[in-house]
């Protein structure tokens, strides 16, 4: 059996086996170096006997002559004290008479990012007209969505960066706050049927300018340009922070649309991001425009389906009226482009809420995560489904992963609190 490494959780405790940092409900617990080394050894070999001789070798080596039995006993005593464990009825550390000890609690490996993580700050609107804010906001949201589809990087959700719109804070400080490896910032100038996008990537620790590019395009090509920008950023980040990363293959080009359709799509995205009844109502108007202009526009169909789902889920319209339409639009989107995570996520919700088909919902939400590994909504819903089937440990791994992608947003943290309450971890909630 391979030794466990990295960050793990057991009960209400979290332990970083590399740094020797032990926490309970977010509070760091004090444990002296030798007991901590013994705890890390036992946890890394969880379920397996660990001989006292192995502990002696870890703490003192073979050439040091001390009363190591007393030393080992003291270390185990301190471990049990900090964990609230008892030798007579152990929950964590079991004594094996004449041999040593065994860590007996179930261990969950903390899901971490093997890939570099970035945040996309809200793009600036270089037009003097505040009425053009929708274009910059829509471009920002679309870029985050495109980056979320690329497995080589992880991208922080838009909700966690909204408060940074127009911020003058240093990028290094922002990167530290969000726990990311790099920050993307940019600006948009929209004049008539033309758009100019500028973007730059700053890598943290140490702060360095890694990439910058400007793009001039017709409004009708702005969605295709977004994919080009996302791939350029992801390639730069991956190569800079993970040398040897394979070249990121280009994604399928977005189907061409008219300038009017692209405008309506970006308007709808910007309105939906307001997460209000008024915003949803305005978004629906833009979707109706899109349906008339481009009835087979898969991106628009998927977002329209999500809009109708939100309308019913948040109680702004009877679910019996909007859910069937949401499902129909999502199926139509998938028929035109099976690579859209948003459409699969809507289908997952409809499989559960309309058809009560949990297996189908599981398949669709896993497909959504496969297509868009950084989609926090998909991870959130997946954790709910895992709870439904009694896989609470796996559900909490999804919640913790979701919080890493959404460190500063209110709703995901509220959801995480509800999940902790649901499984009885009241202190963490």
GROMACS .gro file of C-alpha atoms in nm:
model
  429
    1UNK     CA    1   0.000   0.000   0.000
    2UNK     CA    2   0.135   0.344  -0.096
    3UNK     CA    3   0.186   0.586   0.190
    4UNK     CA    4  -0.066   0.870   0.205
    5UNK     CA    5   0.071   1.219   0.141
    6UNK     CA    6  -0.055   1.574   0.105
    7UNK     CA    7  -0.349   1.708   0.300
    8UNK     CA    8  -0.599   1.474   0.464
    9UNK     CA    9  -0.909   1.495   0.681
   10UNK     CA   10  -1.034   1.260   0.951
   11UNK     CA   11  -1.332   1.331   1.172
   12UNK     CA   12  -1.335   1.708   1.224
   13UNK     CA   13  -0.957   1.734   1.183
   14UNK     CA   14  -0.745   1.843   0.888
   15UNK     CA   15  -0.377   1.751   0.870
   16UNK     CA   16  -0.116   1.866   0.621
   17UNK     CA   17   0.134   1.581   0.618
   18UNK     CA   18   0.400   1.791   0.449
   19UNK     CA   19   0.393   2.100   0.669
   20UNK     CA   20   0.280   1.924   0.989
   21UNK     CA   21  -0.015   2.160   1.037
   22UNK     CA   22  -0.311   2.021   1.231
   23UNK     CA   23  -0.646   2.205   1.236
   24UNK     CA   24  -0.988   2.145   1.381
   25UNK     CA   25  -1.280   2.340   1.239
   26UNK     CA   26  -1.033   2.586   1.088
   27UNK     CA   27  -0.843   2.643   1.417
   28UNK     CA   28  -0.476   2.548   1.427
   29UNK     CA   29  -0.392   2.303   1.708
   30UNK     CA   30  -0.060   2.307   1.889
   31UNK     CA   31   0.144   1.988   1.891
   32UNK     CA   32   0.517   1.973   1.959
   33UNK     CA   33   0.748   1.862   1.675
   34UNK     CA   34   0.813   1.503   1.788
   35UNK     CA   35   0.447   1.412   1.854
   36UNK     CA   36   0.356   1.580   1.524
   37UNK     CA   37   0.610   1.366   1.337
   38UNK     CA   38   0.466   1.054   1.496
   39UNK     CA   39   0.111   1.160   1.408
   40UNK     CA   40   0.211   1.223   1.046
   41UNK     CA   41   0.378   0.881   1.032
   42UNK     CA   42   0.072   0.703   1.170
   43UNK     CA   43  -0.168   0.890   0.941
   44UNK     CA   44   0.050   0.832   0.635
   45UNK     CA   45   0.028   0.458   0.711
   46UNK     CA   46  -0.341   0.468   0.812
   47UNK     CA   47  -0.484   0.121   0.866
   48UNK     CA   48  -0.140  -0.040   0.886
   49UNK     CA   49   0.056  -0.136   1.201
   50UNK     CA   50   0.352   0.092   1.277
   51UNK     CA   51   0.621  -0.071   1.494
   52UNK     CA   52   0.771   0.114   1.787
   53UNK     CA   53   1.112   0.058   1.628
   54UNK     CA   54   0.999   0.250   1.321
   55UNK     CA   55   0.891   0.539   1.543
   56UNK     CA   56   1.225   0.527   1.725
   57UNK     CA   57   1.412   0.541   1.395
   58UNK     CA   58   1.203   0.838   1.283
   59UNK     CA   59   1.263   1.039   1.600
   60UNK     CA   60   1.617   0.951   1.706
   61UNK     CA   61   1.782   0.728   1.446
   62UNK     CA   62   1.963   0.408   1.525
   63UNK     CA   63   2.277   0.558   1.678
   64UNK     CA   64   2.109   0.761   1.954
   65UNK     CA   65   2.076   0.585   2.287
   66UNK     CA   66   1.782   0.712   2.490
   67UNK     CA   67   1.493   0.556   2.678
   68UNK     CA   68   1.291   0.568   2.360
   69UNK     CA   69   1.000   0.369   2.507
   70UNK     CA   70   0.923   0.659   2.739
   71UNK     CA   71   0.964   0.904   2.451
   72UNK     CA   72   0.729   0.710   2.223
   73UNK     CA   73   0.471   0.675   2.500
   74UNK     CA   74   0.484   1.049   2.562
   75UNK     CA   75   0.436   1.129   2.192
   76UNK     CA   76   0.132   0.901   2.167
   77UNK     CA   77  -0.007   1.049   2.488
   78UNK     CA   78   0.022   1.402   2.346
   79UNK     CA   79  -0.140   1.294   2.018
   80UNK     CA   80  -0.434   1.141   2.200
   81UNK     CA   81  -0.471   1.449   2.417
   82UNK     CA   82  -0.496   1.689   2.124
   83UNK     CA   83  -0.733   1.458   1.933
   84UNK     CA   84  -0.952   1.390   2.237
   85UNK     CA   85  -0.879   1.019   2.202
   86UNK     CA   86  -0.867   0.745   2.467
   87UNK     CA   87  -0.642   0.440   2.478
   88UNK     CA   88  -0.920   0.219   2.620
   89UNK     CA   89  -1.174   0.313   2.350
   90UNK     CA   90  -0.970   0.457   2.063
   91UNK     CA   91  -1.123   0.642   1.770
   92UNK     CA   92  -0.795   0.743   1.611
   93UNK     CA   93  -0.485   0.574   1.754
   94UNK     CA   94  -0.506   0.207   1.847
   95UNK     CA   95  -0.242   0.039   2.064
   96UNK     CA   96  -0.110  -0.293   1.935
   97UNK     CA   97   0.032  -0.463   2.248
   98UNK     CA   98   0.392  -0.568   2.203
   99UNK     CA   99   0.412  -0.416   1.856
  100UNK     CA  100   0.323  -0.050   1.818
  101UNK     CA  101   0.026   0.154   1.700
  102UNK     CA  102  -0.223   0.186   1.418
  103UNK     CA  103  -0.424   0.483   1.298
  104UNK     CA  104  -0.779   0.349   1.265
  105UNK     CA  105  -0.997   0.648   1.166
  106UNK     CA  106  -1.117   0.674   0.804
  107UNK     CA  107  -0.893   0.906   0.604
  108UNK     CA  108  -1.007   1.134   0.324
  109UNK     CA  109  -0.744   1.278   0.096
  110UNK     CA  110  -0.807   1.645   0.044
  111UNK     CA  111  -0.871   1.716  -0.321
  112UNK     CA  112  -0.620   1.975  -0.431
  113UNK     CA  113  -0.526   2.151  -0.749
  114UNK     CA  114  -0.254   1.971  -0.941
  115UNK     CA  115  -0.308   2.239  -1.204
  116UNK     CA  116  -0.213   2.606  -1.169
  117UNK     CA  117  -0.499   2.832  -1.063
  118UNK     CA  118  -0.581   3.176  -1.202
  119UNK     CA  119  -0.833   3.453  -1.146
  120UNK     CA  120  -0.979   3.675  -1.419
  121UNK     CA  121  -1.051   4.024  -1.290
  122UNK     CA  122  -1.351   4.213  -1.433
  123UNK     CA  123  -1.243   4.368  -1.764
  124UNK     CA  124  -1.245   4.746  -1.779
  125UNK     CA  125  -1.485   4.928  -2.011
  126UNK     CA  126  -1.275   5.176  -2.210
  127UNK     CA  127  -1.584   5.336  -2.363
  128UNK     CA  128  -1.695   5.652  -2.191
  129UNK     CA  129  -2.052   5.528  -2.213
  130UNK     CA  130  -2.149   5.330  -1.897
  131UNK     CA  131  -2.412   5.167  -2.116
  132UNK     CA  132  -2.128   4.960  -2.263
  133UNK     CA  133  -2.049   4.800  -1.926
  134UNK     CA  134  -2.253   4.499  -2.035
  135UNK     CA  135  -2.002   4.426  -2.309
  136UNK     CA  136  -1.700   4.424  -2.075
  137UNK     CA  137  -1.893   4.221  -1.817
  138UNK     CA  138  -2.011   3.973  -2.078
  139UNK     CA  139  -1.660   3.934  -2.219
  140UNK     CA  140  -1.521   3.871  -1.869
  141UNK     CA  141  -1.783   3.608  -1.792
  142UNK     CA  142  -1.741   3.438  -2.130
  143UNK     CA  143  -1.362   3.425  -2.085
  144UNK     CA  144  -1.397   3.264  -1.741
  145UNK     CA  145  -1.636   3.009  -1.890
  146UNK     CA  146  -1.389   2.928  -2.169
  147UNK     CA  147  -1.099   2.893  -1.924
  148UNK     CA  148  -1.310   2.666  -1.703
  149UNK     CA  149  -1.331   2.422  -1.993
  150UNK     CA  150  -0.953   2.378  -2.015
  151UNK     CA  151  -0.824   2.093  -1.792
  152UNK     CA  152  -0.468   2.232  -1.776
  153UNK     CA  153  -0.571   2.519  -1.545
  154UNK     CA  154  -0.826   2.598  -1.278
  155UNK     CA  155  -1.005   2.932  -1.275
  156UNK     CA  156  -1.168   3.107  -0.981
  157UNK     CA  157  -1.538   3.181  -1.025
  158UNK     CA  158  -1.661   3.522  -1.135
  159UNK     CA  159  -1.857   3.568  -0.811
  160UNK     CA  160  -1.530   3.569  -0.616
  161UNK     CA  161  -1.377   3.853  -0.820
  162UNK     CA  162  -1.676   4.084  -0.866
  163UNK     CA  163  -1.579   4.291  -0.562
  164UNK     CA  164  -1.247   4.368  -0.732
  165UNK     CA  165  -1.406   4.555  -1.023
  166UNK     CA  166  -1.219   4.882  -1.062
  167UNK     CA  167  -0.983   4.792  -0.777
  168UNK     CA  168  -0.645   4.965  -0.757
  169UNK     CA  169  -0.494   4.699  -0.532
  170UNK     CA  170  -0.169   4.532  -0.629
  171UNK     CA  171  -0.212   4.215  -0.832
  172UNK     CA  172   0.025   4.028  -0.601
  173UNK     CA  173  -0.201   4.115  -0.306
  174UNK     CA  174  -0.510   4.001  -0.498
  175UNK     CA  175  -0.342   3.674  -0.593
  176UNK     CA  176  -0.256   3.611  -0.229
  177UNK     CA  177  -0.612   3.686  -0.115
  178UNK     CA  178  -0.766   3.447  -0.369
  179UNK     CA  179  -0.496   3.182  -0.335
  180UNK     CA  180  -0.414   3.178  -0.707
  181UNK     CA  181  -0.095   3.145  -0.907
  182UNK     CA  182  -0.178   3.420  -1.152
  183UNK     CA  183  -0.417   3.703  -1.232
  184UNK     CA  184  -0.559   3.807  -1.568
  185UNK     CA  185  -0.672   4.164  -1.623
  186UNK     CA  186  -0.791   4.334  -1.936
  187UNK     CA  187  -1.000   4.597  -2.106
  188UNK     CA  188  -1.253   4.620  -2.386
  189UNK     CA  189  -1.324   4.896  -2.637
  190UNK     CA  190  -1.648   4.857  -2.833
  191UNK     CA  191  -1.711   5.088  -3.125
  192UNK     CA  192  -1.983   5.011  -3.373
  193UNK     CA  193  -1.932   4.663  -3.515
  194UNK     CA  194  -1.570   4.640  -3.397
  195UNK     CA  195  -1.421   4.538  -3.064
  196UNK     CA  196  -1.069   4.562  -2.927
  197UNK     CA  197  -0.974   4.328  -2.640
  198UNK     CA  198  -0.651   4.364  -2.445
  199UNK     CA  199  -0.546   4.117  -2.179
  200UNK     CA  200  -0.238   4.052  -1.970
  201UNK     CA  201  -0.134   3.777  -1.733
  202UNK     CA  202   0.062   3.848  -1.415
  203UNK     CA  203   0.211   3.552  -1.228
  204UNK     CA  204   0.260   3.578  -0.852
  205UNK     CA  205   0.547   3.471  -0.624
  206UNK     CA  206   0.750   3.635  -0.758
  207UNK     CA  207   0.530   3.882  -0.941
  208UNK     CA  208   0.618   3.887  -1.308
  209UNK     CA  209   0.454   3.988  -1.632
  210UNK     CA  210   0.406   3.665  -1.827
  211UNK     CA  211   0.189   3.744  -2.128
  212UNK     CA  212  -0.003   4.023  -2.300
  213UNK     CA  213  -0.195   4.048  -2.622
  214UNK     CA  214  -0.443   4.269  -2.805
  215UNK     CA  215  -0.716   4.142  -3.033
  216UNK     CA  216  -0.915   4.337  -3.290
  217UNK     CA  217  -1.223   4.168  -3.425
  218UNK     CA  218  -1.570   4.214  -3.561
  219UNK     CA  219  -1.842   4.177  -3.299
  220UNK     CA  220  -1.960   3.863  -3.478
  221UNK     CA  221  -1.620   3.700  -3.407
  222UNK     CA  222  -1.588   3.798  -3.042
  223UNK     CA  223  -1.690   3.453  -2.909
  224UNK     CA  224  -1.433   3.276  -3.126
  225UNK     CA  225  -1.173   3.529  -3.010
  226UNK     CA  226  -1.257   3.442  -2.649
  227UNK     CA  227  -1.153   3.082  -2.708
  228UNK     CA  228  -0.828   3.198  -2.863
  229UNK     CA  229  -0.756   3.421  -2.563
  230UNK     CA  230  -0.840   3.144  -2.315
  231UNK     CA  231  -0.608   2.895  -2.485
  232UNK     CA  232  -0.323   3.148  -2.499
  233UNK     CA  233  -0.359   3.224  -2.127
  234UNK     CA  234  -0.387   2.859  -2.025
  235UNK     CA  235  -0.085   2.761  -2.234
  236UNK     CA  236   0.127   3.039  -2.084
  237UNK     CA  237   0.026   2.959  -1.726
  238UNK     CA  238   0.073   2.584  -1.763
  239UNK     CA  239   0.415   2.613  -1.925
  240UNK     CA  240   0.540   2.874  -1.679
  241UNK     CA  241   0.427   2.693  -1.365
  242UNK     CA  242   0.424   2.329  -1.478
  243UNK     CA  243   0.722   2.283  -1.712
  244UNK     CA  244   0.674   1.992  -1.949
  245UNK     CA  245   0.300   2.046  -1.982
  246UNK     CA  246   0.179   1.919  -2.317
  247UNK     CA  247   0.059   2.171  -2.571
  248UNK     CA  248  -0.303   2.256  -2.506
  249UNK     CA  249  -0.499   2.153  -2.815
  250UNK     CA  250  -0.729   2.412  -2.969
  251UNK     CA  251  -1.096   2.366  -2.889
  252UNK     CA  252  -1.354   2.345  -3.161
  253UNK     CA  253  -1.415   2.688  -3.305
  254UNK     CA  254  -1.736   2.855  -3.197
  255UNK     CA  255  -1.993   2.853  -3.473
  256UNK     CA  256  -2.012   3.188  -3.653
  257UNK     CA  257  -2.295   3.417  -3.550
  258UNK     CA  258  -2.412   3.760  -3.652
  259UNK     CA  259  -2.303   4.070  -3.466
  260UNK     CA  260  -2.659   4.111  -3.336
  261UNK     CA  261  -2.660   3.758  -3.194
  262UNK     CA  262  -2.321   3.807  -3.026
  263UNK     CA  263  -2.442   4.136  -2.875
  264UNK     CA  264  -2.761   3.974  -2.744
  265UNK     CA  265  -2.561   3.683  -2.597
  266UNK     CA  266  -2.317   3.909  -2.410
  267UNK     CA  267  -2.604   4.125  -2.288
  268UNK     CA  268  -2.784   3.816  -2.155
  269UNK     CA  269  -2.470   3.694  -1.975
  270UNK     CA  270  -2.421   4.031  -1.809
  271UNK     CA  271  -2.785   4.043  -1.694
  272UNK     CA  272  -2.776   3.688  -1.554
  273UNK     CA  273  -2.467   3.769  -1.350
  274UNK     CA  274  -2.675   4.023  -1.155
  275UNK     CA  275  -2.860   3.722  -1.006
  276UNK     CA  276  -3.183   3.917  -0.969
  277UNK     CA  277  -3.540   3.878  -1.091
  278UNK     CA  278  -3.501   4.193  -1.298
  279UNK     CA  279  -3.178   4.064  -1.451
  280UNK     CA  280  -3.337   3.731  -1.542
  281UNK     CA  281  -3.631   3.913  -1.701
  282UNK     CA  282  -3.402   4.125  -1.917
  283UNK     CA  283  -3.193   3.820  -2.008
  284UNK     CA  284  -3.506   3.642  -2.131
  285UNK     CA  285  -3.573   3.931  -2.369
  286UNK     CA  286  -3.227   3.888  -2.520
  287UNK     CA  287  -3.277   3.514  -2.548
  288UNK     CA  288  -3.598   3.570  -2.743
  289UNK     CA  289  -3.398   3.789  -2.982
  290UNK     CA  290  -3.136   3.515  -3.018
  291UNK     CA  291  -3.397   3.249  -3.085
  292UNK     CA  292  -3.531   3.454  -3.374
  293UNK     CA  293  -3.187   3.538  -3.513
  294UNK     CA  294  -3.010   3.203  -3.459
  295UNK     CA  295  -3.242   2.920  -3.343
  296UNK     CA  296  -2.956   2.666  -3.349
  297UNK     CA  297  -2.703   2.879  -3.156
  298UNK     CA  298  -2.596   2.621  -2.894
  299UNK     CA  299  -2.432   2.864  -2.650
  300UNK     CA  300  -2.747   3.074  -2.645
  301UNK     CA  301  -2.974   2.771  -2.608
  302UNK     CA  302  -2.772   2.640  -2.312
  303UNK     CA  303  -2.773   2.975  -2.133
  304UNK     CA  304  -3.144   3.021  -2.207
  305UNK     CA  305  -3.210   2.680  -2.050
  306UNK     CA  306  -3.011   2.782  -1.741
  307UNK     CA  307  -3.206   3.108  -1.721
  308UNK     CA  308  -3.542   2.927  -1.721
  309UNK     CA  309  -3.414   2.683  -1.460
  310UNK     CA  310  -3.311   2.971  -1.232
  311UNK     CA  311  -3.648   3.135  -1.289
  312UNK     CA  312  -3.827   2.830  -1.149
  313UNK     CA  313  -3.570   2.731  -0.888
  314UNK     CA  314  -3.567   3.075  -0.727
  315UNK     CA  315  -3.948   3.090  -0.728
  316UNK     CA  316  -3.986   3.371  -0.984
  317UNK     CA  317  -4.212   3.150  -1.199
  318UNK     CA  318  -4.398   2.820  -1.147
  319UNK     CA  319  -4.147   2.540  -1.198
  320UNK     CA  320  -4.415   2.333  -1.373
  321UNK     CA  321  -4.425   2.600  -1.643
  322UNK     CA  322  -4.055   2.668  -1.698
  323UNK     CA  323  -3.878   2.337  -1.623
  324UNK     CA  324  -4.010   2.150  -1.930
  325UNK     CA  325  -3.895   2.437  -2.153
  326UNK     CA  326  -3.556   2.441  -1.980
  327UNK     CA  327  -3.514   2.070  -2.049
  328UNK     CA  328  -3.620   2.108  -2.413
  329UNK     CA  329  -3.371   2.390  -2.472
  330UNK     CA  330  -3.089   2.201  -2.297
  331UNK     CA  331  -3.153   1.893  -2.513
  332UNK     CA  332  -3.153   2.114  -2.822
  333UNK     CA  333  -2.822   2.271  -2.714
  334UNK     CA  334  -2.660   1.930  -2.659
  335UNK     CA  335  -2.786   1.813  -2.998
  336UNK     CA  336  -2.603   2.107  -3.158
  337UNK     CA  337  -2.294   2.097  -2.935
  338UNK     CA  338  -2.238   1.819  -2.684
  339UNK     CA  339  -1.940   1.998  -2.525
  340UNK     CA  340  -2.141   2.259  -2.331
  341UNK     CA  341  -2.126   2.191  -1.957
  342UNK     CA  342  -2.410   2.436  -1.886
  343UNK     CA  343  -2.653   2.231  -2.094
  344UNK     CA  344  -2.554   1.906  -1.924
  345UNK     CA  345  -2.588   2.065  -1.580
  346UNK     CA  346  -2.941   2.184  -1.660
  347UNK     CA  347  -3.025   1.833  -1.780
  348UNK     CA  348  -2.890   1.693  -1.452
  349UNK     CA  349  -3.124   1.920  -1.256
  350UNK     CA  350  -3.418   1.830  -1.480
  351UNK     CA  351  -3.344   1.457  -1.445
  352UNK     CA  352  -3.375   1.504  -1.070
  353UNK     CA  353  -3.656   1.758  -1.039
  354UNK     CA  354  -3.875   1.654  -1.333
  355UNK     CA  355  -3.808   1.282  -1.372
  356UNK     CA  356  -3.673   1.185  -1.027
  357UNK     CA  357  -3.404   0.987  -1.208
  358UNK     CA  358  -3.104   1.006  -0.974
  359UNK     CA  359  -2.881   0.784  -1.190
  360UNK     CA  360  -2.939   1.000  -1.496
  361UNK     CA  361  -2.873   1.315  -1.292
  362UNK     CA  362  -2.543   1.166  -1.172
  363UNK     CA  363  -2.437   1.088  -1.529
  364UNK     CA  364  -2.518   1.437  -1.653
  365UNK     CA  365  -2.349   1.625  -1.368
  366UNK     CA  366  -2.035   1.412  -1.404
  367UNK     CA  367  -2.037   1.492  -1.773
  368UNK     CA  368  -2.065   1.862  -1.689
  369UNK     CA  369  -1.762   1.839  -1.457
  370UNK     CA  370  -1.569   1.644  -1.719
  371UNK     CA  371  -1.637   1.919  -1.973
  372UNK     CA  372  -1.575   2.209  -1.734
  373UNK     CA  373  -1.358   2.108  -1.435
  374UNK     CA  374  -1.379   2.456  -1.280
  375UNK     CA  375  -1.760   2.481  -1.290
  376UNK     CA  376  -1.851   2.553  -0.928
  377UNK     CA  377  -2.224   2.507  -0.988
  378UNK     CA  378  -2.160   2.155  -1.116
  379UNK     CA  379  -1.943   2.065  -0.816
  380UNK     CA  380  -2.207   2.207  -0.582
  381UNK     CA  381  -2.490   2.004  -0.735
  382UNK     CA  382  -2.274   1.691  -0.748
  383UNK     CA  383  -2.211   1.721  -0.374
  384UNK     CA  384  -2.588   1.739  -0.317
  385UNK     CA  385  -2.644   1.422  -0.519
  386UNK     CA  386  -2.367   1.244  -0.329
  387UNK     CA  387  -2.543   1.333  -0.004
  388UNK     CA  388  -2.866   1.188  -0.140
  389UNK     CA  389  -2.697   0.850  -0.190
  390UNK     CA  390  -2.523   0.854   0.149
  391UNK     CA  391  -2.171   0.933   0.024
  392UNK     CA  392  -2.121   1.219   0.269
  393UNK     CA  393  -1.741   1.204   0.278
  394UNK     CA  394  -1.723   1.233  -0.100
  395UNK     CA  395  -1.983   1.510  -0.087
  396UNK     CA  396  -1.768   1.713   0.152
  397UNK     CA  397  -1.464   1.666  -0.069
  398UNK     CA  398  -1.665   1.826  -0.350
  399UNK     CA  399  -1.772   2.109  -0.120
  400UNK     CA  400  -1.414   2.183  -0.015
  401UNK     CA  401  -1.304   2.174  -0.379
  402UNK     CA  402  -1.588   2.410  -0.471
  403UNK     CA  403  -1.481   2.655  -0.200
  404UNK     CA  404  -1.130   2.664  -0.342
  405UNK     CA  405  -1.278   2.767  -0.675
  406UNK     CA  406  -1.511   3.013  -0.505
  407UNK     CA  407  -1.318   3.152  -0.206
  408UNK     CA  408  -1.489   3.490  -0.166
  409UNK     CA  409  -1.846   3.439  -0.289
  410UNK     CA  410  -2.133   3.444  -0.039
  411UNK     CA  411  -2.371   3.182  -0.180
  412UNK     CA  412  -2.117   2.896  -0.210
  413UNK     CA  413  -2.000   2.957   0.145
  414UNK     CA  414  -2.361   2.957   0.267
  415UNK     CA  415  -2.416   2.631   0.081
  416UNK     CA  416  -2.104   2.481   0.239
  417UNK     CA  417  -2.234   2.582   0.582
  418UNK     CA  418  -2.562   2.405   0.511
  419UNK     CA  419  -2.375   2.092   0.406
  420UNK     CA  420  -2.163   2.091   0.722
  421UNK     CA  421  -2.481   2.123   0.930
  422UNK     CA  422  -2.642   1.841   0.733
  423UNK     CA  423  -2.364   1.597   0.821
  424UNK     CA  424  -2.336   1.711   1.184
  425UNK     CA  425  -2.015   1.921   1.165
  426UNK     CA  426  -2.175   2.215   1.345
  427UNK     CA  427  -1.848   2.381   1.444
  428UNK     CA  428  -1.732   2.402   1.082
  429UNK     CA  429  -2.068   2.537   0.971
   0.00000   0.00000   0.00000
